[in-house]
Structure formats: C-alpha cells, structure tokens
Coordinates of C-alpha atoms in Angstrom, one line a residue:
M1 CA -11.5 -31.9 28.1
A2 CA -11.4 -31.8 24.3
L3 CA -8.6 -30.2 22.3
P4 CA -9.2 -28.0 19.2
L5 CA -6.8 -30.3 17.3
D6 CA -8.8 -33.4 18.2
I7 CA -11.9 -31.8 16.9
A8 CA -10.1 -30.9 13.7
K9 CA -8.9 -34.5 13.3
E10 CA -12.5 -35.7 13.5
I11 CA -13.4 -33.4 10.6
S12 CA -10.4 -34.3 8.4
K13 CA -6.7 -35.3 8.9
G14 CA -5.8 -32.9 6.1
L15 CA -7.4 -30.1 8.0
A16 CA -5.7 -31.0 11.2
D17 CA -2.3 -31.1 9.5
R18 CA -2.5 -27.7 8.0
L19 CA -4.0 -25.9 11.0
V20 CA -1.9 -23.3 12.8
I21 CA -4.1 -22.0 15.6
A22 CA -7.6 -22.0 17.1
K23 CA -9.8 -19.2 18.2
V24 CA -12.1 -19.8 21.2
D25 CA -14.8 -17.3 21.8
G26 CA -12.7 -14.7 20.0
E27 CA -9.4 -15.5 21.8
L28 CA -6.5 -17.1 20.1
W29 CA -5.9 -20.6 21.5
D30 CA -3.3 -23.2 21.2
L31 CA -4.5 -26.2 19.2
E32 CA -3.5 -28.6 22.1
R33 CA -4.8 -26.4 24.9
P34 CA -7.9 -28.0 26.5
L35 CA -11.2 -26.3 25.9
K36 CA -13.0 -25.1 29.1
G37 CA -16.5 -25.9 28.0
S38 CA -19.1 -25.0 25.5
C39 CA -17.7 -22.3 23.2
K40 CA -17.5 -20.9 19.7
L41 CA -14.5 -22.5 18.0
E42 CA -12.7 -21.3 14.8
L43 CA -9.9 -23.2 13.2
Q44 CA -7.3 -21.1 11.3
D45 CA -4.5 -22.1 8.9
F46 CA -1.5 -20.1 7.5
E47 CA -3.6 -18.3 4.9
R48 CA -5.6 -16.5 7.6
P49 CA -3.9 -13.3 8.8
E50 CA -4.0 -14.3 12.5
G51 CA -2.8 -17.8 11.6
K52 CA 0.1 -16.3 9.7
K53 CA 1.1 -14.1 12.7
V54 CA 1.1 -17.1 15.0
F55 CA 3.1 -19.2 12.6
W56 CA 5.7 -16.4 12.3
H57 CA 5.7 -15.9 16.1
S58 CA 6.6 -19.6 16.6
S59 CA 9.2 -19.3 13.9
A60 CA 10.9 -16.4 15.8
H61 CA 11.4 -18.9 18.6
V62 CA 13.2 -21.2 16.2
L63 CA 15.4 -18.3 15.0
G64 CA 16.1 -17.4 18.6
E65 CA 17.2 -20.9 19.4
A66 CA 19.5 -20.9 16.4
A67 CA 20.9 -17.5 17.3
E68 CA 21.6 -18.6 20.9
K69 CA 23.6 -21.5 19.6
H70 CA 25.5 -19.5 17.1
Y71 CA 26.3 -16.3 19.1
G72 CA 25.9 -17.6 22.7
C73 CA 23.5 -14.8 23.5
Q74 CA 20.1 -14.4 25.1
L75 CA 16.8 -13.6 23.3
C76 CA 15.2 -10.2 24.2
L77 CA 12.2 -10.2 21.9
G78 CA 10.8 -12.4 19.2
P79 CA 7.6 -10.9 17.7
P80 CA 6.0 -11.5 14.3
T81 CA 5.8 -8.6 11.8
D82 CA 3.7 -8.0 8.7
E83 CA 6.4 -9.6 6.6
G84 CA 7.7 -12.4 8.8
F85 CA 9.4 -12.1 12.2
F86 CA 12.5 -11.0 14.0
C87 CA 14.4 -11.8 17.1
E88 CA 16.2 -9.1 19.1
K89 CA 19.5 -10.2 20.7
A90 CA 22.2 -8.6 22.9
I91 CA 25.3 -9.8 21.2
Q92 CA 28.6 -8.7 22.6
D93 CA 31.6 -7.4 20.5
R94 CA 30.2 -8.4 17.1
S95 CA 27.6 -7.6 14.6
V96 CA 25.3 -9.9 12.6
V97 CA 26.4 -9.9 8.9
P98 CA 24.9 -11.5 5.8
A99 CA 27.6 -14.2 5.9
D100 CA 26.0 -15.5 9.2
Y101 CA 22.6 -16.1 7.6
P102 CA 23.3 -19.6 6.1
N103 CA 24.7 -20.7 9.4
L104 CA 21.6 -19.6 11.2
E105 CA 19.4 -21.4 8.7
T106 CA 21.5 -24.5 9.1
L107 CA 21.1 -24.3 12.9
S108 CA 17.4 -24.0 12.6
N109 CA 17.0 -27.2 10.6
P110 CA 17.4 -29.6 13.6
A111 CA 14.7 -27.7 15.5
T112 CA 12.2 -28.1 12.8
K113 CA 13.2 -31.8 12.1
E114 CA 12.9 -32.7 15.8
K115 CA 9.3 -31.4 15.8
Q116 CA 9.9 -29.7 19.1
K117 CA 6.6 -29.1 20.9
F118 CA 5.5 -25.7 22.2
E119 CA 4.5 -26.4 25.8
R120 CA 2.5 -23.7 27.6
L121 CA 3.3 -23.1 31.3
V122 CA 1.9 -20.6 33.8
M123 CA 4.3 -19.0 36.3
K124 CA 3.9 -16.4 39.1
K125 CA 5.5 -13.0 38.8
E126 CA 8.1 -13.7 41.5
D127 CA 9.2 -16.9 39.8
L128 CA 9.5 -15.0 36.5
L129 CA 11.7 -12.4 38.0
E130 CA 14.0 -15.1 39.3
M131 CA 14.1 -17.1 36.1
F132 CA 14.2 -14.2 33.5
A133 CA 16.4 -11.6 35.3
H134 CA 17.4 -10.2 31.9
K135 CA 13.7 -9.4 31.2
K136 CA 13.1 -7.7 34.5
H137 CA 11.8 -4.5 32.7
F138 CA 9.1 -6.4 30.9
I139 CA 8.0 -8.4 33.8
E140 CA 7.8 -5.4 36.2
T141 CA 5.9 -3.3 33.7
K142 CA 3.6 -5.9 32.0
V143 CA 2.8 -8.4 34.8
P144 CA 0.8 -7.0 37.7
D145 CA 2.0 -7.9 41.2
G146 CA 0.4 -11.1 42.6
T147 CA -0.5 -12.4 39.2
S148 CA 0.8 -15.1 36.8
T149 CA 1.5 -15.2 33.1
A150 CA 2.4 -17.7 30.4
V151 CA 5.9 -18.9 29.4
Y152 CA 6.5 -21.4 26.6
R153 CA 9.1 -24.2 26.5
C154 CA 10.3 -25.3 23.0
G155 CA 13.2 -27.7 22.8
P156 CA 16.1 -26.4 24.9
M157 CA 14.7 -22.9 25.2
T158 CA 12.1 -21.5 27.6
D159 CA 11.0 -18.0 27.1
L160 CA 8.6 -15.4 28.6
C161 CA 5.8 -15.4 26.1
I162 CA 2.0 -15.1 26.2
G163 CA 1.7 -17.1 22.9
P164 CA -0.2 -18.8 21.4
H165 CA 1.9 -21.1 19.2
I166 CA 1.7 -23.8 16.6
P167 CA 1.7 -27.4 18.0
H168 CA 5.3 -28.1 17.2
T169 CA 8.2 -26.8 15.0
G170 CA 7.7 -29.6 12.5
R171 CA 5.0 -27.5 10.9
I172 CA 7.7 -25.1 9.7
K173 CA 8.8 -26.6 6.3
A174 CA 10.7 -23.6 4.9
F175 CA 12.8 -21.0 6.7
M176 CA 14.9 -18.1 5.6
V177 CA 16.9 -15.4 7.3
T178 CA 16.3 -12.2 5.3
K179 CA 18.2 -9.3 6.9
S180 CA 19.6 -7.8 10.1
S181 CA 19.9 -4.4 11.7
A182 CA 21.2 -2.7 14.8
S183 CA 18.9 -1.2 17.5
Y184 CA 19.0 0.0 21.1
W185 CA 17.3 -1.4 24.2
L186 CA 13.9 0.1 24.4
N187 CA 14.7 2.3 21.3
D188 CA 16.8 4.6 23.5
A189 CA 20.3 5.5 22.2
N190 CA 21.5 5.8 25.8
N191 CA 20.9 2.1 26.3
N192 CA 22.9 -1.0 25.2
S193 CA 23.1 -1.8 21.5
L194 CA 21.1 -4.8 20.3
Q195 CA 20.9 -6.8 17.0
H196 CA 17.7 -7.5 15.1
I197 CA 17.7 -10.6 12.9
Y198 CA 14.8 -10.9 10.5
G199 CA 13.3 -14.0 8.9
I200 CA 10.4 -15.5 7.1
S201 CA 9.0 -19.0 7.1
F202 CA 6.2 -21.1 5.4
P203 CA 4.4 -24.4 5.9
D204 CA 5.4 -25.4 2.3
T205 CA 8.7 -25.2 0.5
K206 CA 6.8 -24.1 -2.6
Q207 CA 5.7 -20.9 -0.9
L208 CA 9.3 -20.0 0.0
K209 CA 10.3 -20.5 -3.7
E210 CA 7.5 -18.2 -4.7
Y211 CA 8.6 -15.7 -2.1
K212 CA 12.1 -15.7 -3.5
N213 CA 10.8 -15.3 -7.0
S214 CA 8.7 -12.3 -5.8
L215 CA 11.9 -10.7 -4.3
A216 CA 13.7 -11.2 -7.6
E217 CA 10.9 -9.6 -9.5
A218 CA 10.7 -6.7 -7.1
A219 CA 14.5 -6.2 -7.5
K220 CA 14.0 -6.1 -11.3
R221 CA 11.3 -3.5 -10.9
D222 CA 13.1 -1.4 -8.3
H223 CA 13.1 2.2 -9.7
R224 CA 16.5 2.7 -8.2
N225 CA 17.9 -0.1 -10.3
I226 CA 16.0 0.7 -13.5
G227 CA 16.8 4.4 -13.4
K228 CA 20.4 4.7 -12.1
V229 CA 23.6 5.0 -14.1
R230 CA 25.5 1.7 -14.5
E231 CA 28.7 0.5 -16.1
K232 CA 26.4 -1.5 -18.4
Q233 CA 23.7 1.2 -18.6
E234 CA 20.1 0.2 -18.8
Q235 CA 17.9 3.3 -18.9
E236 CA 20.0 6.0 -17.2
L237 CA 17.1 8.1 -16.0
F238 CA 18.0 9.4 -12.6
F239 CA 20.4 9.0 -9.7
W240 CA 21.0 10.0 -6.1
H241 CA 24.0 11.4 -4.3
D242 CA 25.2 11.4 -0.7
L243 CA 25.8 15.2 -0.9
S244 CA 22.0 15.6 -1.2
P245 CA 20.3 12.4 0.0
G246 CA 16.8 13.7 -0.4
S247 CA 17.2 14.8 -4.0
T248 CA 16.5 13.0 -7.2
F249 CA 18.8 14.1 -10.0
A250 CA 17.1 13.6 -13.4
L251 CA 19.3 12.7 -16.3
P252 CA 18.3 13.8 -19.9
H253 CA 16.0 10.8 -20.6
G254 CA 14.6 10.9 -17.1
A255 CA 13.8 14.6 -17.6
R256 CA 11.6 13.6 -20.5
I257 CA 9.4 11.7 -18.2
Y258 CA 9.4 14.5 -15.7
K259 CA 8.3 17.0 -18.3
L260 CA 5.4 14.8 -19.4
V261 CA 4.1 14.4 -15.9
E262 CA 4.8 18.1 -15.2
L263 CA 2.6 18.8 -18.3
M264 CA -0.3 17.0 -16.6
K265 CA 0.3 19.1 -13.5
Q266 CA 0.2 22.3 -15.5
H267 CA -3.1 21.5 -17.2
Y268 CA -4.4 20.7 -13.7
K269 CA -3.3 24.1 -12.5
D270 CA -5.1 26.0 -15.3
D271 CA -8.4 25.9 -13.3
M272 CA -6.9 26.6 -9.9
F273 CA -7.1 29.9 -8.0
V274 CA -3.6 31.3 -8.1
L275 CA -2.2 34.0 -5.8
D276 CA 1.0 36.1 -6.2
V277 CA 2.8 36.0 -2.8
D278 CA 6.2 37.6 -2.4
K279 CA 7.1 37.2 -6.1
D280 CA 6.1 33.5 -6.0
K281 CA 2.8 31.9 -7.1
F282 CA 0.7 29.9 -4.7
A283 CA -2.4 28.0 -5.5
L284 CA -5.3 26.8 -3.4
K285 CA -5.6 23.1 -3.7
P286 CA -9.2 22.0 -4.2
M287 CA -10.4 19.8 -1.4
N288 CA -12.6 16.9 -2.7
C289 CA -13.1 15.3 0.7
P290 CA -16.6 16.9 1.3
V291 CA -17.6 16.2 -2.3
H292 CA -16.9 12.5 -1.9
C293 CA -18.8 12.5 1.4
L294 CA -21.8 14.1 -0.3
I295 CA -21.6 11.4 -3.1
F296 CA -21.6 8.7 -0.5
D297 CA -24.6 10.2 1.3
A298 CA -26.6 10.7 -2.0
R299 CA -28.6 7.5 -1.3
D300 CA -29.0 4.7 1.2
R301 CA -25.9 2.5 1.5
S302 CA -25.5 -1.2 2.5
Y303 CA -22.5 -2.9 4.0
K304 CA -22.4 -5.2 1.0
E305 CA -21.3 -2.2 -1.1
L306 CA -18.2 -1.5 1.0
P307 CA -15.5 -0.7 0.4
I308 CA -16.5 2.2 -2.0
R309 CA -13.5 3.9 -3.7
M310 CA -13.7 7.4 -5.1
A311 CA -10.9 9.3 -7.0
E312 CA -10.2 12.3 -9.1
F313 CA -7.1 12.8 -11.2
G314 CA -4.4 14.8 -9.4
D315 CA -6.3 14.8 -6.1
D316 CA -7.0 12.7 -3.1
T317 CA -8.6 9.3 -3.3
H318 CA -11.1 8.2 -0.6
I319 CA -12.1 4.8 0.5
F320 CA -15.3 4.3 2.6
C321 CA -15.2 1.1 4.5
M322 CA -16.3 -0.7 7.6
P323 CA -14.0 -0.6 10.7
S324 CA -13.4 -4.4 10.2
Q325 CA -11.9 -3.7 6.8
I326 CA -9.0 -1.6 8.1
E327 CA -5.9 -2.5 10.1
S328 CA -4.4 1.0 10.7
E329 CA -5.5 4.5 12.0
M330 CA -7.8 6.5 9.8
D331 CA -10.3 9.4 9.8
F332 CA -13.4 9.0 11.8
Q333 CA -14.3 12.7 11.9
L334 CA -15.6 13.6 8.4
P335 CA -18.1 10.7 8.4
E336 CA -19.3 12.0 11.8
W337 CA -19.6 15.6 10.6
F338 CA -21.5 14.6 7.4
K339 CA -23.5 12.0 9.4
L340 CA -22.6 9.3 6.9
K341 CA -24.1 5.9 7.5
Y342 CA -24.7 2.4 6.0
R343 CA -26.9 -0.5 7.0
G344 CA -25.0 -3.3 8.5
P345 CA -25.5 -7.1 8.3
D346 CA -27.7 -7.0 11.4
V347 CA -30.2 -4.7 9.7
H348 CA -32.9 -7.4 9.8
E349 CA -32.8 -7.3 13.7
D350 CA -33.2 -3.5 13.8
P351 CA -34.2 -1.8 10.5
E352 CA -33.4 1.6 11.9
R353 CA -29.9 0.7 13.1
V354 CA -27.2 2.4 11.0
T355 CA -23.4 2.4 11.3
R356 CA -20.8 5.1 10.6
P357 CA -18.2 4.2 7.8
V358 CA -14.5 4.9 8.2
M359 CA -12.9 7.2 5.6
I360 CA -9.4 6.4 4.2
Y361 CA -7.3 9.0 2.4
C362 CA -4.9 8.1 -0.4
A363 CA -2.7 10.6 -2.3
I364 CA -2.3 8.9 -5.7
L365 CA -0.2 11.4 -7.6
G366 CA 1.7 13.1 -4.8
S367 CA 5.1 14.5 -5.6
L368 CA 6.3 14.1 -9.1
E369 CA 9.4 12.2 -8.0
R370 CA 7.3 9.7 -6.0
F371 CA 4.8 9.3 -8.9
I372 CA 7.6 8.6 -11.4
G373 CA 9.1 6.1 -9.0
I374 CA 5.7 4.3 -8.7
L375 CA 5.3 4.4 -12.5
T376 CA 8.8 3.0 -13.1
E377 CA 8.1 0.0 -10.9
H378 CA 4.6 -0.5 -12.2
T379 CA 5.9 -0.7 -15.8
A380 CA 9.1 -2.5 -14.8
G381 CA 10.9 0.1 -17.0
K382 CA 8.9 -1.0 -20.1
W383 CA 7.3 2.4 -20.5
P384 CA 4.0 2.8 -22.4
F385 CA 4.6 4.9 -25.6
W386 CA 2.9 8.1 -24.3
V387 CA 5.3 8.5 -21.4
S388 CA 8.3 6.7 -22.7
P389 CA 11.6 8.6 -22.6
R390 CA 12.9 6.4 -25.5
Q391 CA 10.1 6.2 -28.0
A392 CA 12.3 5.4 -30.9
L393 CA 15.9 4.6 -31.8
V394 CA 16.9 5.0 -35.5
V395 CA 19.5 2.5 -36.5
P396 CA 21.4 2.6 -39.8
V397 CA 22.6 -0.9 -41.0
A398 CA 25.9 0.5 -42.2
A399 CA 28.0 3.7 -42.3
P400 CA 26.8 4.9 -45.8
F401 CA 23.2 5.3 -44.4
K402 CA 24.0 7.4 -41.4
D403 CA 22.9 10.6 -43.1
Y404 CA 19.6 9.1 -44.0
A405 CA 19.2 7.8 -40.4
S406 CA 19.9 11.4 -39.2
E407 CA 17.2 12.7 -41.6
V408 CA 14.7 10.1 -40.3
A409 CA 15.5 10.9 -36.7
Q410 CA 15.0 14.7 -37.3
R411 CA 11.7 14.2 -39.0
L412 CA 10.4 12.1 -36.1
Q413 CA 11.7 14.6 -33.5
D414 CA 10.0 17.4 -35.4
S415 CA 6.7 15.5 -35.1
G416 CA 7.1 15.6 -31.3
L417 CA 8.6 12.2 -30.5
F418 CA 11.5 11.4 -28.2
V419 CA 13.9 9.9 -30.7
D420 CA 17.6 8.9 -30.5
M421 CA 20.0 7.6 -33.1
D422 CA 22.7 5.0 -32.9
N423 CA 25.4 6.1 -35.4
G424 CA 28.1 4.3 -33.4
E425 CA 30.6 1.7 -34.5
N426 CA 28.8 -1.4 -33.1
T427 CA 27.5 -4.1 -35.3
L428 CA 23.8 -4.1 -36.2
P429 CA 22.9 -7.0 -33.9
K430 CA 24.8 -5.2 -31.0
K431 CA 22.8 -2.0 -31.7
I432 CA 19.5 -4.0 -31.6
R433 CA 20.5 -5.7 -28.3
N434 CA 21.3 -2.3 -26.8
S435 CA 18.0 -0.9 -27.9
E436 CA 16.2 -3.8 -26.3
T437 CA 18.0 -3.3 -23.0
A438 CA 17.2 0.4 -23.0
Q439 CA 13.5 -0.5 -23.7
Y440 CA 13.0 1.6 -26.8
N441 CA 9.3 1.3 -28.0
F442 CA 10.2 1.3 -31.7
I443 CA 13.4 0.7 -33.7
P444 CA 13.3 2.2 -37.2
V445 CA 16.1 0.5 -39.1
V446 CA 17.3 2.0 -42.4
G447 CA 19.5 0.7 -45.2
E448 CA 19.9 1.1 -49.0
E449 CA 16.3 -0.1 -49.8
E450 CA 14.8 2.2 -47.2
M451 CA 16.9 5.2 -48.4
K452 CA 15.8 4.6 -52.0
S453 CA 12.1 4.3 -51.1
Q454 CA 12.2 7.0 -48.4
S455 CA 10.8 4.5 -45.9
V456 CA 11.9 2.7 -42.7
N457 CA 11.8 -0.9 -41.5
V458 CA 10.2 -0.6 -38.0
G459 CA 10.9 -3.0 -35.2
N460 CA 8.3 -3.1 -32.3
R461 CA 9.2 -3.8 -28.7
E462 CA 6.0 -5.7 -28.1
D463 CA 6.9 -8.0 -31.0
R464 CA 10.3 -8.7 -29.4
D465 CA 8.7 -9.4 -26.0

C-alpha cells in the first residue's frame, strides 16, 4: 500500500522534507503509515496548526528521553501545548532547576542527530498493563477491556501514545527547554508530587532565533518591568507588594496615567443611569449585546463576511464568526434567540439553507489597572503624548539658568501639561540620557540665549528615536 510520504515525494522532494503529518479522511495519520485504500489525503507542514501540534508532541518524546537519561525517571505524560510541549516526570528527592536546562538540551542533541524513527505498534490492553505498570490508571480508564491501542517506539524509549508523530527526530532542527514547574499526580494534592518540564522546538534554527528575539522583546515590553521601581529607575510608574498581591500601587507618575484613563471613564458615566444605594453610587451598565445582534441581522449575511467585529468605546466587543473560526467555548445562545444566520459556502446546493453564527465576547477596556497594563506593553513604555506621564522635562544647561527653567516648567504646568524639571547636579549629557531612559516626549533645554529671548530649545523624543 502507498505511504503519504511517498506520494509527497512524487510531488516534490522539498515538500516531502518539510512535511510533518498527513490527514486521511479527516484523521491525522503518520506519514509512513500505509494508506488503506482510496481516500482524501491532506499533507501538513509545521505552519499548519495541527502539524505544529504533532511536531511538538514528537518533541516531547525527545525531551522525555533526555529527562530519563538525566534524572533516571519515568515519563508520565508528554503532550503538546499551544506554546510548545511539556513532559511530566516523577523525580525522587530533587526538583528541576534552570541550571538543568542546558544539560537537557545537550542530551536531546544525540536523539535528533540519530534521526530516531517513530515506529507505531499496536498492543492489547493486557499487554499494556504488564509493560506500563506505572501508567495503570490511564490504561484502565482510557482503553476498554478486550481492545488494543497504539504505542510508539523512538530510540531507546517506548511509550503508551496514540500519536501520530513525525517520521523521525531528525526533523527537529532547534530545541529549547523553556521552564519547569511542580504539579501533583492527576492534579490532586493528596497524590505524589511531579515535575513539569516545558520546551519548544522548530524545524529550522532561524525560527528558534526569532522566537528568542520575540521573548526578549516581550520582556522589554512587560509592564511589570517598565513600570516598577528599580535601582536604575526607568519610569517608576507602579509596583506590587507581597502584603497585598492583588493590588497595584500607583506612584506619582503612574497616577497621572490612571487619572487620564479615569477621566475617560467619568465622561462615559455622564450618560449612565446612576442609583444611590447605601450611601454609595451604583450605575446600570448599558448592554450592547442585543444591539450588535440587531446590527448583524439588519441584512442578509454571507460566510465570506465573517468574522464581523463590532465594538463601542468602554463597552463589550463582539465577534460574529463561523464555528470553524473558533478554538474555545463561546456563546451560542444569543444568536439562537435573535435567530441570526448567514449563508454558508454550500448555499449553491440549497439556497434556503442558513447557518447560525457564533458570538464571541471581548471586554476591551475592563479594569483600569488591566487597561493600563495593556497600554504599557502596547506602547513599550513610549507613551503617546496625550496619555504620557512625562510629557516634558525642562533642563537648564547650567546653574545660572535654574530660575528660568523653573519659570518655563511652571508656565507649561499651568497650561495643563505633565512637566518635570531636572535641576540636579548631573552634567547636561547625563540629564539628556536620563530623560531618554524615562521616555519624556519633549525636552525643553534652556540656557543664556533662551533666557534672553524668552524661548526654549525643544528636543523631541521621536527625533532621538
């Protein structure tokens, strides 16, 4: 019988080399598993979501093999996740620490260089119970009596696994251990403690480099790093404390952002129905869900228009989409109540056939703290002028011009700007560098010439960038 991989080779060697998995009549299928007859065949590479999951599932076996060598333990689970994969291990008398990660990566190298094949075997339940005694719970609960299921052999390791997998470990060109955590068997604190080791892998070393760059960029944009107090302070906007883990403590400059966003909220409140309840004020939040349903139903809709996104400031956003466009649970009720419908791609077969859309809810503004955190990361701390907590820093070039610098700062403050002044003892270049680190939008510099002409020499952050 033909193999999916052989068919791919007939099309192109390049295609065959980058393939991860096949799909046969809607079922994921090993590339080297014989086809049973006439079928619908799809060939998927790493860029397809299902191909990525299979690639990472196979990589979890490589990590499991490395962990067994390093810790002398047994693999419990090794599934893919949305951001890579993890393997769950029962490791006695020690924890996995970051210092272990390089060793695990080194131990994974031989497995990928050896191009260990993933071989699919089918075993009866009674044989599984004998071979995988440490997985008795899974076998007894997942495999019906009198039936068989798949196991996969890869290099020195054979594991209970329904697959499917990539043809061999040589397809994994880049491999990285990312983090670890503790857990309990079956997520029950009364059971034995386990260790989760997480990783990510790619079919190209360039992709791992891009991933590491994205991690570095995310760290630079992390609102916790941008906003917190440091020895070498950056923006000093807010901080958190163990005495109140759920609270965000706004520092003076952070409070400036909070007040601007609060102002938006206050204007939004002006047209709300407010009630006095026990000396407190409560307001009825307008519900725009039915409104968006009516807008959707205002005319005939086609599947080609989906997804349709509707939003209003300070309120919920709704996304109308096909079931195939979502991956998690949503609301199926409102579209049913409002009898919403669209014409699907098969409308030519039955012009009267219509389909219900799915409605996704998104709270864009949400709590002020969450909104400010999102805004911090979106701007990477380079605040647009309208919401910037540091709109201007007035800098005198020398001590004799401090009074004029104070006058300029006061006039700008009186006009409603958030202005600070650096009258410290640092040199002018040092003051400029500090202002750049703190992300001031403008830096009015004043000296003798500016004082005489009652003017300022303005530096612009965008020009420096």
